[in-house]
mmCIF file of C-alpha atoms and ligand atoms in Angstrom:
data_model
loop_
_atom_site.group_PDB
_atom_site.id
_atom_site.type_symbol
_atom_site.label_atom_id
_atom_site.label_comp_id
_atom_site.label_asym_id
_atom_site.label_seq_id
_atom_site.Cartn_x
_atom_site.Cartn_y
_atom_site.Cartn_z
ATOM 1 C CA UNK A 164 -15.200 -44.907 -23.306
ATOM 2 C CA UNK A 165 -12.108 -43.116 -21.256
ATOM 3 C CA UNK A 166 -11.776 -41.313 -25.257
ATOM 4 C CA UNK A 167 -15.083 -40.097 -25.119
ATOM 5 C CA UNK A 168 -15.287 -38.844 -21.294
ATOM 6 C CA UNK A 169 -11.567 -37.157 -22.187
ATOM 7 C CA UNK A 170 -12.810 -35.925 -25.514
ATOM 8 C CA UNK A 171 -16.354 -34.704 -23.393
ATOM 9 C CA UNK A 172 -13.951 -33.441 -20.374
ATOM 10 C CA UNK A 173 -11.891 -31.789 -22.930
ATOM 11 C CA UNK A 174 -14.807 -29.043 -24.953
ATOM 12 C CA UNK A 175 -16.347 -28.990 -21.592
ATOM 13 C CA UNK A 176 -13.127 -27.305 -20.351
ATOM 14 C CA UNK A 177 -12.889 -25.353 -23.132
ATOM 15 C CA UNK A 178 -16.249 -23.845 -22.824
ATOM 16 C CA UNK A 179 -15.593 -23.465 -19.352
ATOM 17 C CA UNK A 180 -12.506 -21.635 -19.523
ATOM 18 C CA UNK A 181 -14.151 -18.824 -22.369
ATOM 19 C CA UNK A 182 -17.042 -18.915 -19.973
ATOM 20 C CA UNK A 183 -14.486 -17.572 -17.728
ATOM 21 C CA UNK A 184 -12.967 -15.227 -19.806
ATOM 22 C CA UNK A 185 -15.993 -13.407 -20.461
ATOM 23 C CA UNK A 186 -17.154 -13.016 -17.038
ATOM 24 C CA UNK A 187 -13.985 -12.885 -15.186
ATOM 25 C CA UNK A 188 -11.318 -10.018 -14.546
ATOM 26 C CA UNK A 189 -11.091 -7.053 -15.259
ATOM 27 C CA UNK A 190 -13.428 -5.771 -17.955
ATOM 28 C CA UNK A 191 -12.343 -4.151 -21.230
ATOM 29 C CA UNK A 192 -12.158 -0.786 -20.476
ATOM 30 C CA UNK A 193 -14.255 1.168 -23.455
ATOM 31 C CA UNK A 194 -12.205 3.517 -25.030
ATOM 32 C CA UNK A 195 -12.776 6.679 -26.147
ATOM 33 C CA UNK A 196 -12.937 9.949 -24.968
ATOM 34 C CA UNK A 197 -14.649 10.199 -21.121
ATOM 35 C CA UNK A 198 -13.489 13.535 -19.436
ATOM 36 C CA UNK A 199 -14.043 14.286 -15.686
ATOM 37 C CA UNK A 200 -14.570 17.429 -14.521
ATOM 38 C CA UNK A 201 -15.539 17.148 -10.867
ATOM 39 C CA UNK A 202 -14.887 14.659 -8.007
ATOM 40 C CA UNK A 203 -15.586 12.896 -5.145
ATOM 41 C CA UNK A 204 -13.414 10.704 -4.045
ATOM 42 C CA UNK A 205 -14.640 8.882 -0.603
ATOM 43 C CA UNK A 206 -12.526 7.283 1.561
ATOM 44 C CA UNK A 207 -13.405 5.064 4.460
ATOM 45 C CA UNK A 208 -11.462 4.602 6.844
ATOM 46 C CA UNK A 209 -10.536 1.084 7.894
ATOM 47 C CA UNK A 210 -13.787 0.011 5.927
ATOM 48 C CA UNK A 211 -13.449 -3.582 4.562
ATOM 49 C CA UNK A 212 -15.780 -5.386 3.699
ATOM 50 C CA UNK A 213 -16.789 -6.437 6.234
ATOM 51 C CA UNK A 214 -18.034 -3.637 7.238
ATOM 52 C CA UNK A 215 -19.555 -3.261 3.972
ATOM 53 C CA UNK A 216 -21.296 -6.534 4.719
ATOM 54 C CA UNK A 217 -22.620 -5.496 8.402
ATOM 55 C CA UNK A 218 -24.306 -1.845 7.363
ATOM 56 C CA UNK A 219 -25.627 -4.391 4.021
ATOM 57 C CA UNK A 220 -27.214 -7.127 6.143
ATOM 58 C CA UNK A 221 -28.446 -5.234 9.519
ATOM 59 C CA UNK A 222 -29.933 -2.721 6.895
ATOM 60 C CA UNK A 223 -32.440 -6.394 5.735
ATOM 61 C CA UNK A 224 -30.665 -6.189 2.839
ATOM 62 C CA UNK A 225 -32.818 -3.646 1.386
ATOM 63 C CA UNK A 226 -30.622 -1.780 -1.153
ATOM 64 C CA UNK A 227 -28.300 0.857 0.046
ATOM 65 C CA UNK A 228 -25.702 3.035 -2.136
ATOM 66 C CA UNK A 229 -22.684 1.225 -2.495
ATOM 67 C CA UNK A 230 -25.675 -1.190 -4.800
ATOM 68 C CA UNK A 231 -26.598 1.511 -7.194
ATOM 69 C CA UNK A 232 -22.373 1.119 -8.492
ATOM 70 C CA UNK A 233 -21.917 -0.954 -11.596
ATOM 71 C CA UNK A 234 -18.873 -0.616 -11.156
ATOM 72 C CA UNK A 235 -16.576 -2.429 -8.642
ATOM 73 C CA UNK A 236 -12.346 -2.393 -8.449
ATOM 74 C CA UNK A 237 -9.909 -3.906 -5.146
ATOM 75 C CA UNK A 238 -6.827 -2.103 -4.353
ATOM 76 C CA UNK A 239 -3.912 -3.055 -2.671
ATOM 77 C CA UNK A 240 -3.282 -2.026 0.610
ATOM 78 C CA UNK A 241 0.363 -2.675 1.899
ATOM 79 C CA UNK A 242 2.856 0.401 2.026
ATOM 80 C CA UNK A 243 6.811 0.672 1.440
ATOM 81 C CA UNK A 244 7.667 -0.377 5.148
ATOM 82 C CA UNK A 245 4.451 -3.293 6.184
ATOM 83 C CA UNK A 246 2.210 -5.244 4.310
ATOM 84 C CA UNK A 247 -0.415 -3.847 7.288
ATOM 85 C CA UNK A 248 -0.469 -0.041 6.060
ATOM 86 C CA UNK A 249 -0.794 2.746 8.557
ATOM 87 C CA UNK A 250 -3.580 5.434 7.471
ATOM 88 C CA UNK A 251 -0.835 7.792 7.532
ATOM 89 C CA UNK A 252 1.074 5.863 3.757
ATOM 90 C CA UNK A 253 -2.127 4.321 2.481
ATOM 91 C CA UNK A 254 -3.457 7.959 2.471
ATOM 92 C CA UNK A 255 -0.581 9.087 0.906
ATOM 93 C CA UNK A 256 -0.947 6.655 -1.722
ATOM 94 C CA UNK A 257 -4.695 7.530 -2.406
ATOM 95 C CA UNK A 258 -3.644 11.022 -2.595
ATOM 96 C CA UNK A 259 -0.094 10.896 -4.780
ATOM 97 C CA UNK A 260 -0.312 7.386 -5.887
ATOM 98 C CA UNK A 261 3.181 6.649 -4.205
ATOM 99 C CA UNK A 262 3.838 3.738 -1.179
ATOM 100 C CA UNK A 263 5.554 5.300 1.365
ATOM 101 C CA UNK A 264 6.826 4.238 5.037
ATOM 102 C CA UNK A 265 3.873 3.475 8.567
ATOM 103 C CA UNK A 266 3.523 7.108 10.018
ATOM 104 C CA UNK A 267 4.268 9.735 6.808
ATOM 105 C CA UNK A 268 2.307 12.041 5.421
ATOM 106 C CA UNK A 269 2.608 12.924 1.396
ATOM 107 C CA UNK A 270 6.594 12.195 1.319
ATOM 108 C CA UNK A 271 8.404 9.960 0.222
ATOM 109 C CA UNK A 272 10.670 6.882 2.892
ATOM 110 C CA UNK A 273 13.978 9.039 1.499
ATOM 111 C CA UNK A 274 11.464 12.715 2.735
ATOM 112 C CA UNK A 275 11.066 13.424 -1.853
ATOM 113 C CA UNK A 276 7.388 14.978 -1.430
ATOM 114 C CA UNK A 277 4.614 13.278 -3.144
ATOM 115 C CA UNK A 278 2.079 16.168 -4.520
ATOM 116 C CA UNK A 279 -1.632 14.810 -3.823
ATOM 117 C CA UNK A 280 -3.825 14.959 -6.873
ATOM 118 C CA UNK A 281 -5.787 17.987 -5.749
ATOM 119 C CA UNK A 282 -2.934 20.196 -6.227
ATOM 120 C CA UNK A 283 -2.077 19.355 -8.919
ATOM 121 C CA UNK A 284 -5.827 20.321 -9.335
ATOM 122 C CA UNK A 285 -5.953 23.640 -7.338
ATOM 123 C CA UNK A 286 -2.792 24.177 -9.567
ATOM 124 C CA UNK A 287 -4.579 23.856 -12.756
ATOM 125 C CA UNK A 288 -7.539 25.772 -10.390
ATOM 126 C CA UNK A 289 -10.140 23.443 -10.090
ATOM 127 C CA UNK A 290 -12.194 24.102 -6.545
ATOM 128 C CA UNK A 291 -10.762 21.769 -4.071
ATOM 129 C CA UNK A 292 -12.524 20.665 -0.670
ATOM 130 C CA UNK A 293 -12.017 17.929 2.396
ATOM 131 C CA UNK A 294 -14.499 16.627 4.546
ATOM 132 C CA UNK A 295 -13.970 14.452 7.922
ATOM 133 C CA UNK A 296 -14.812 13.826 10.842
ATOM 134 C CA UNK A 297 -11.697 13.123 12.719
ATOM 135 C CA UNK A 298 -9.536 16.671 13.223
ATOM 136 C CA UNK A 299 -8.986 18.514 9.682
ATOM 137 C CA UNK A 300 -5.000 18.103 11.136
ATOM 138 C CA UNK A 301 -5.463 13.724 10.532
ATOM 139 C CA UNK A 302 -3.707 11.478 8.434
ATOM 140 C CA UNK A 303 -6.174 10.650 5.597
ATOM 141 C CA UNK A 304 -7.276 14.354 5.531
ATOM 142 C CA UNK A 305 -3.609 15.822 5.496
ATOM 143 C CA UNK A 306 -2.084 13.219 2.808
ATOM 144 C CA UNK A 307 -3.530 15.749 0.323
ATOM 145 C CA UNK A 308 -2.159 18.273 1.910
ATOM 146 C CA UNK A 309 0.762 17.909 3.755
ATOM 147 C CA UNK A 310 4.712 17.074 3.286
ATOM 148 C CA UNK A 311 5.754 16.061 6.847
ATOM 149 C CA UNK A 312 8.106 13.037 7.825
ATOM 150 C CA UNK A 313 5.761 12.418 10.969
ATOM 151 C CA UNK A 314 1.352 12.125 10.972
ATOM 152 C CA UNK A 315 2.185 13.379 14.531
ATOM 153 C CA UNK A 316 4.059 17.095 13.060
ATOM 154 C CA UNK A 317 0.470 17.924 14.238
ATOM 155 C CA UNK A 318 1.981 21.782 14.036
ATOM 156 C CA UNK A 319 3.673 21.957 11.091
ATOM 157 C CA UNK A 320 0.377 20.227 8.785
ATOM 158 C CA UNK A 321 -1.810 22.562 10.790
ATOM 159 C CA UNK A 322 0.308 25.227 8.465
ATOM 160 C CA UNK A 323 0.615 24.056 5.858
ATOM 161 C CA UNK A 324 -3.127 23.984 5.961
ATOM 162 C CA UNK A 325 -3.428 27.540 6.277
ATOM 163 C CA UNK A 326 -1.354 27.545 3.238
ATOM 164 C CA UNK A 327 -2.575 24.430 0.971
ATOM 165 C CA UNK A 328 -6.015 26.906 -0.794
ATOM 166 C CA UNK A 329 -8.013 24.238 0.098
ATOM 167 C CA UNK A 330 -11.091 25.993 -0.329
ATOM 168 C CA UNK A 331 -13.406 24.382 1.353
ATOM 169 C CA UNK A 332 -12.954 22.146 4.838
ATOM 170 C CA UNK A 333 -14.956 20.383 7.132
ATOM 171 C CA UNK A 334 -14.290 18.795 10.175
ATOM 172 C CA UNK A 335 -12.329 19.065 13.547
ATOM 173 C CA UNK A 336 -8.749 20.914 15.301
ATOM 174 C CA UNK A 337 -10.422 23.592 15.915
ATOM 175 C CA UNK A 338 -7.394 23.879 18.823
ATOM 176 C CA UNK A 339 -4.560 22.991 16.455
ATOM 177 C CA UNK A 340 -5.206 26.165 14.781
ATOM 178 C CA UNK A 341 -6.057 28.220 17.597
ATOM 179 C CA UNK A 342 -3.536 27.352 19.281
ATOM 180 C CA UNK A 343 -0.631 26.751 16.547
ATOM 181 C CA UNK A 344 1.463 30.243 15.609
ATOM 182 C CA UNK A 345 3.030 31.322 12.665
ATOM 183 C CA UNK A 346 4.327 35.226 12.760
ATOM 184 C CA UNK A 347 3.076 35.439 16.437
ATOM 185 C CA UNK A 348 -0.356 36.137 15.469
ATOM 186 C CA UNK A 349 -2.553 31.943 15.885
ATOM 187 C CA UNK A 350 -3.500 30.405 12.429
ATOM 188 C CA UNK A 351 -7.009 31.168 12.530
ATOM 189 C CA UNK A 352 -6.026 34.728 11.791
ATOM 190 C CA UNK A 353 -3.847 33.940 9.318
ATOM 191 C CA UNK A 354 -7.295 31.360 7.348
ATOM 192 C CA UNK A 355 -8.823 34.911 8.308
ATOM 193 C CA UNK A 356 -6.526 37.228 5.856
ATOM 194 C CA UNK A 357 -6.656 34.965 3.068
ATOM 195 C CA UNK A 358 -10.455 35.528 3.018
ATOM 196 C CA UNK A 359 -12.012 32.803 4.842
ATOM 197 C CA UNK A 360 -14.470 31.895 6.441
ATOM 198 C CA UNK A 361 -14.450 30.430 9.258
ATOM 199 C CA UNK A 362 -17.873 28.714 11.191
ATOM 200 C CA UNK A 363 -17.557 27.146 14.088
ATOM 201 C CA UNK A 364 -20.859 24.597 13.580
ATOM 202 C CA UNK A 365 -23.702 23.528 10.988
ATOM 203 C CA UNK A 366 -25.481 25.694 11.302
ATOM 204 C CA UNK A 367 -23.643 28.766 10.869
ATOM 205 C CA UNK A 368 -22.472 26.502 8.310
ATOM 206 C CA UNK A 369 -25.642 26.781 6.425
ATOM 207 C CA UNK A 370 -25.824 30.476 5.859
ATOM 208 C CA UNK A 371 -23.001 30.001 3.574
ATOM 209 C CA UNK A 372 -24.078 28.751 0.443
ATOM 210 C CA UNK A 373 -19.968 30.432 -1.706
ATOM 211 C CA UNK A 374 -16.486 31.209 -1.080
ATOM 212 C CA UNK A 375 -13.610 29.724 1.181
ATOM 213 C CA UNK A 376 -15.090 28.713 3.775
ATOM 214 C CA UNK A 377 -12.878 26.242 7.508
ATOM 215 C CA UNK A 378 -15.861 24.971 9.565
ATOM 216 C CA UNK A 379 -14.555 23.864 12.816
ATOM 217 C CA UNK A 380 -16.942 21.921 14.706
ATOM 218 C CA UNK A 381 -14.648 20.796 17.737
ATOM 219 C CA UNK A 382 -11.041 21.041 19.408
ATOM 220 C CA UNK A 383 -9.868 17.659 18.084
ATOM 221 C CA UNK A 384 -12.050 14.812 16.778
ATOM 222 C CA UNK A 385 -15.953 15.088 16.865
ATOM 223 C CA UNK A 386 -17.886 13.254 18.347
ATOM 224 C CA UNK A 387 -18.519 9.696 17.148
ATOM 225 C CA UNK A 388 -22.777 9.102 16.586
ATOM 226 C CA UNK A 389 -22.318 6.252 19.761
ATOM 227 C CA UNK A 390 -21.196 9.949 22.159
ATOM 228 C CA UNK A 391 -23.545 12.227 20.391
ATOM 229 C CA UNK A 392 -22.419 13.464 17.036
ATOM 230 C CA UNK A 393 -25.679 13.819 14.785
ATOM 231 C CA UNK A 394 -25.775 10.920 13.065
ATOM 232 C CA UNK A 395 -26.625 12.490 10.090
ATOM 233 C CA UNK A 396 -23.359 14.958 10.030
ATOM 234 C CA UNK A 397 -21.161 13.219 6.503
ATOM 235 C CA UNK A 398 -24.688 13.140 4.853
ATOM 236 C CA UNK A 399 -25.412 17.032 5.293
ATOM 237 C CA UNK A 400 -21.337 18.078 5.473
ATOM 238 C CA UNK A 401 -20.874 16.091 1.815
ATOM 239 C CA UNK A 402 -23.761 18.172 0.476
ATOM 240 C CA UNK A 403 -22.830 21.887 1.780
ATOM 241 C CA UNK A 404 -19.473 21.462 0.407
ATOM 242 C CA UNK A 405 -20.760 19.789 -3.718
ATOM 243 C CA UNK A 406 -23.035 22.693 -3.196
ATOM 244 C CA UNK A 407 -20.455 25.761 -2.154
ATOM 245 C CA UNK A 408 -17.651 23.629 -4.833
ATOM 246 C CA UNK A 409 -20.418 23.590 -7.640
ATOM 247 C CA UNK A 410 -20.853 27.091 -7.293
ATOM 248 C CA UNK A 411 -17.645 28.267 -6.716
ATOM 249 C CA UNK A 412 -16.773 26.625 -10.185
ATOM 250 C CA UNK A 413 -19.969 27.564 -11.914
ATOM 251 C CA UNK A 414 -19.257 29.605 -15.068
ATOM 252 C CA UNK A 415 -15.644 27.515 -15.421
ATOM 253 C CA UNK A 416 -14.144 24.934 -17.465
ATOM 254 C CA UNK A 417 -13.006 23.005 -14.119
ATOM 255 C CA UNK A 418 -14.942 21.960 -12.064
ATOM 256 C CA UNK A 419 -13.975 20.627 -8.280
ATOM 257 C CA UNK A 420 -12.281 17.734 -6.160
ATOM 258 C CA UNK A 421 -13.669 17.090 -2.521
ATOM 259 C CA UNK A 422 -12.161 14.112 -0.467
ATOM 260 C CA UNK A 423 -15.277 13.321 2.049
ATOM 261 C CA UNK A 424 -13.387 11.026 4.914
ATOM 262 C CA UNK A 425 -15.760 8.057 7.355
ATOM 263 C CA UNK A 426 -13.217 8.888 9.790
ATOM 264 C CA UNK A 427 -14.236 7.223 12.692
ATOM 265 C CA UNK A 428 -15.460 3.501 11.150
ATOM 266 C CA UNK A 429 -12.297 3.410 12.386
ATOM 267 C CA UNK A 430 -11.927 4.362 15.826
ATOM 268 C CA UNK A 431 -14.839 1.843 16.492
ATOM 269 C CA UNK A 432 -12.585 -0.385 14.731
ATOM 270 C CA UNK A 433 -10.347 -0.120 17.108
ATOM 271 C CA UNK A 434 -12.476 -0.101 20.381
ATOM 272 C CA UNK A 435 -14.143 -3.409 18.576
ATOM 273 C CA UNK A 436 -17.381 -1.639 19.512
ATOM 274 C CA UNK A 437 -19.701 -3.678 16.798
ATOM 275 C CA UNK A 438 -22.545 -1.169 17.244
ATOM 276 C CA UNK A 439 -20.323 1.761 16.999
ATOM 277 C CA UNK A 440 -18.670 -0.348 13.182
ATOM 278 C CA UNK A 441 -22.411 0.216 11.915
ATOM 279 C CA UNK A 442 -23.060 3.585 12.896
ATOM 280 C CA UNK A 443 -20.431 5.486 11.054
ATOM 281 C CA UNK A 444 -20.983 3.026 8.167
ATOM 282 C CA UNK A 445 -24.363 3.711 7.760
ATOM 283 C CA UNK A 446 -23.338 7.794 8.442
ATOM 284 C CA UNK A 447 -21.116 7.436 5.705
ATOM 285 C CA UNK A 448 -23.130 5.712 3.511
ATOM 286 C CA UNK A 449 -26.334 8.125 3.972
ATOM 287 C CA UNK A 450 -22.797 10.778 2.269
ATOM 288 C CA UNK A 451 -22.135 8.122 -0.980
ATOM 289 C CA UNK A 452 -25.487 8.693 -1.141
ATOM 290 C CA UNK A 453 -25.638 12.093 -1.254
ATOM 291 C CA UNK A 454 -22.783 12.347 -3.894
ATOM 292 C CA UNK A 455 -24.145 9.776 -6.000
ATOM 293 C CA UNK A 456 -27.258 12.032 -6.390
ATOM 294 C CA UNK A 457 -25.006 14.804 -6.742
ATOM 295 C CA UNK A 458 -23.437 12.945 -9.841
ATOM 296 C CA UNK A 459 -26.965 12.258 -11.031
ATOM 297 C CA UNK A 460 -27.575 15.479 -12.237
ATOM 298 C CA UNK A 461 -24.799 16.896 -12.650
ATOM 299 C CA UNK A 462 -22.784 15.279 -15.700
ATOM 300 C CA UNK A 463 -18.863 14.701 -15.445
ATOM 301 C CA UNK A 464 -19.377 14.409 -11.753
ATOM 302 C CA UNK A 465 -17.036 11.124 -10.567
ATOM 303 C CA UNK A 466 -17.441 9.117 -7.765
ATOM 304 C CA UNK A 467 -14.984 6.891 -6.294
ATOM 305 C CA UNK A 468 -15.238 4.776 -2.913
ATOM 306 C CA UNK A 469 -12.908 3.081 -1.486
ATOM 307 C CA UNK A 470 -11.109 2.651 1.612
ATOM 308 C CA UNK A 471 -7.801 3.200 3.035
ATOM 309 C CA UNK A 472 -7.218 -0.621 4.874
ATOM 310 C CA UNK A 473 -9.691 -3.046 6.826
ATOM 311 C CA UNK A 474 -9.732 -2.304 10.114
ATOM 312 C CA UNK A 475 -10.415 -4.533 13.019
ATOM 313 C CA UNK A 476 -10.273 -8.196 11.225
ATOM 314 C CA UNK A 477 -14.259 -7.990 11.220
ATOM 315 C CA UNK A 478 -15.816 -11.474 10.408
ATOM 316 C CA UNK A 479 -19.542 -11.904 10.088
ATOM 317 C CA UNK A 480 -20.301 -15.124 12.625
ATOM 318 C CA UNK A 481 -23.407 -17.485 12.815
ATOM 319 C CA UNK A 482 -22.518 -17.109 16.240
ATOM 320 C CA UNK A 483 -25.335 -16.464 19.277
ATOM 321 C CA UNK A 484 -23.252 -16.385 22.196
ATOM 322 C CA UNK A 485 -21.108 -13.554 20.863
ATOM 323 C CA UNK A 486 -22.448 -9.456 20.542
ATOM 324 C CA UNK A 487 -25.814 -9.130 18.627
ATOM 325 C CA UNK A 488 -27.445 -6.137 16.972
ATOM 326 C CA UNK A 489 -29.560 -7.998 14.691
ATOM 327 C CA UNK A 490 -31.950 -10.503 16.257
ATOM 328 C CA UNK A 491 -30.995 -12.972 14.241
ATOM 329 C CA UNK A 492 -28.344 -14.778 15.452
ATOM 330 C CA UNK A 493 -25.582 -12.631 13.878
ATOM 331 C CA UNK A 494 -22.318 -12.798 15.644
ATOM 332 C CA UNK A 495 -19.366 -10.194 15.092
ATOM 333 C CA UNK A 496 -15.781 -11.115 16.360
ATOM 334 C CA UNK A 497 -12.296 -9.204 15.664
ATOM 335 C CA UNK A 498 -9.359 -10.652 15.073
ATOM 336 C CA UNK A 499 -7.093 -7.610 16.343
ATOM 337 C CA UNK A 500 -7.883 -4.136 17.559
ATOM 338 C CA UNK A 501 -5.121 -2.935 14.702
ATOM 339 C CA UNK A 502 -5.489 -2.886 10.967
ATOM 340 C CA UNK A 503 -5.424 -5.363 8.518
ATOM 341 C CA UNK A 504 -3.661 -6.143 4.995
ATOM 342 C CA UNK A 505 -6.624 -7.619 3.212
ATOM 343 C CA UNK A 506 -7.999 -5.938 -0.164
ATOM 344 C CA UNK A 507 -10.399 -3.933 0.014
ATOM 345 C CA UNK A 508 -13.432 -2.369 -1.979
ATOM 346 C CA UNK A 509 -13.422 0.753 -5.040
ATOM 347 C CA UNK A 510 -16.826 1.568 -5.647
ATOM 348 C CA UNK A 511 -17.018 4.004 -8.852
ATOM 349 C CA UNK A 512 -20.765 5.891 -10.053
ATOM 350 C CA UNK A 513 -20.659 8.394 -12.294
ATOM 351 C CA UNK A 514 -18.802 10.190 -15.982
ATOM 352 C CA UNK A 515 -16.589 7.571 -16.452
ATOM 353 C CA UNK A 516 -17.039 5.424 -14.145
ATOM 354 C CA UNK A 517 -16.413 1.911 -16.370
ATOM 355 C CA UNK A 518 -12.997 3.212 -17.146
ATOM 356 C CA UNK A 519 -11.909 2.203 -13.948
ATOM 357 C CA UNK A 520 -12.128 -1.397 -12.783
ATOM 358 C CA UNK A 521 -10.286 -4.669 -11.896
ATOM 359 C CA UNK A 522 -7.372 -5.981 -9.148
ATOM 360 C CA UNK A 523 -5.043 -2.998 -8.435
ATOM 361 C CA UNK A 524 -2.409 -0.937 -5.953
ATOM 362 C CA UNK A 525 -4.305 1.568 -4.277
ATOM 363 C CA UNK A 526 -1.573 4.375 -5.708
ATOM 364 C CA UNK A 527 -2.998 2.953 -9.496
ATOM 365 C CA UNK A 528 -6.172 4.686 -8.103
ATOM 366 C CA UNK A 529 -4.874 8.556 -8.135
ATOM 367 C CA UNK A 530 -3.185 8.108 -11.419
ATOM 368 C CA UNK A 531 -6.034 6.399 -12.917
ATOM 369 C CA UNK A 532 -8.248 9.683 -11.702
ATOM 370 C CA UNK A 533 -5.816 12.305 -12.798
ATOM 371 C CA UNK A 534 -5.959 10.430 -16.256
ATOM 372 C CA UNK A 535 -10.237 11.267 -16.384
ATOM 373 C CA UNK A 536 -8.957 14.965 -15.205
ATOM 374 C CA UNK A 537 -6.355 15.349 -17.866
ATOM 375 C CA UNK A 538 -4.173 16.751 -14.785
ATOM 376 C CA UNK A 539 -0.864 17.565 -16.650
HETATM 377 ZN ZN1 ZN B 349 -6.420 2.965 12.032
#
């Protein structure tokens, strides 16, 4: 009897193992040629799985843009000197494929310069863009063009922004470009001599459909949605950036790379403001939907949606006494006012989306994107 049971157990275990190997782990990556022309790289700052789960739950599980992605990965976020990263080190990892110490931007712990995939794309003739709700000199956008030992070196970052050649940049940070000087002139004038149109609100931006443009919509941070930012700003700015970049790239074999950041999911996380996290994640989600719609109608476009780290240790509990957004008795609790070290998700959509999957390091993601773009 014992032998029979053992025998059955072995057969059952073997079947289970076979089943598991078929279903779990990184799926077999498809081989053969696959090339990406346009990359829409979207980063929800501070957006862990809990923040995405909260949005899905509060939407009553109606399908979100995130649900459209059939290809998922998870990334490790630790920095070179800390298990819990900041946005500068994580941005550097996601932009260049290299770990650095917290606080450093586009530069290694020993001061070595790390070129971002956006800078490499620029050199090879791609159009480039940045769309954020913080100032353009902030850590996440800065990681794509700046190289400084400290993310707080806003004057240097502003100068490097002007020299970056980025074609479309939308966000805050007007003050640093007005006050910063180069050769006795405000940096904002230097932009104009480099053939940029500089616009100061979305109406003005809507009159632009091609060329180089910088939209400066706030002195420093744009307001959060809770404090009055248009809840469709990121979505509308994303659509406009995609229109301008694709018009600029028309007729060229090279397309564009744009980084779009849901910047203030993080700040609302630091404030432990559940309602604010939801509002910012929803704005980001609408932008993700717009990017996916663009990919549907523009073959060769890859959308990569991820986060730099999770913020606030958000947990979704059944607790009627806590702050409740929904009528369902769901509570939102916070483990910290800082960042956490949990894995964050990657959602892939569009061209070659099935080439990236599994559990990987945050530094692997830009390497995979660069390979799909055939960057040298
Ligand atoms: Zn943060």
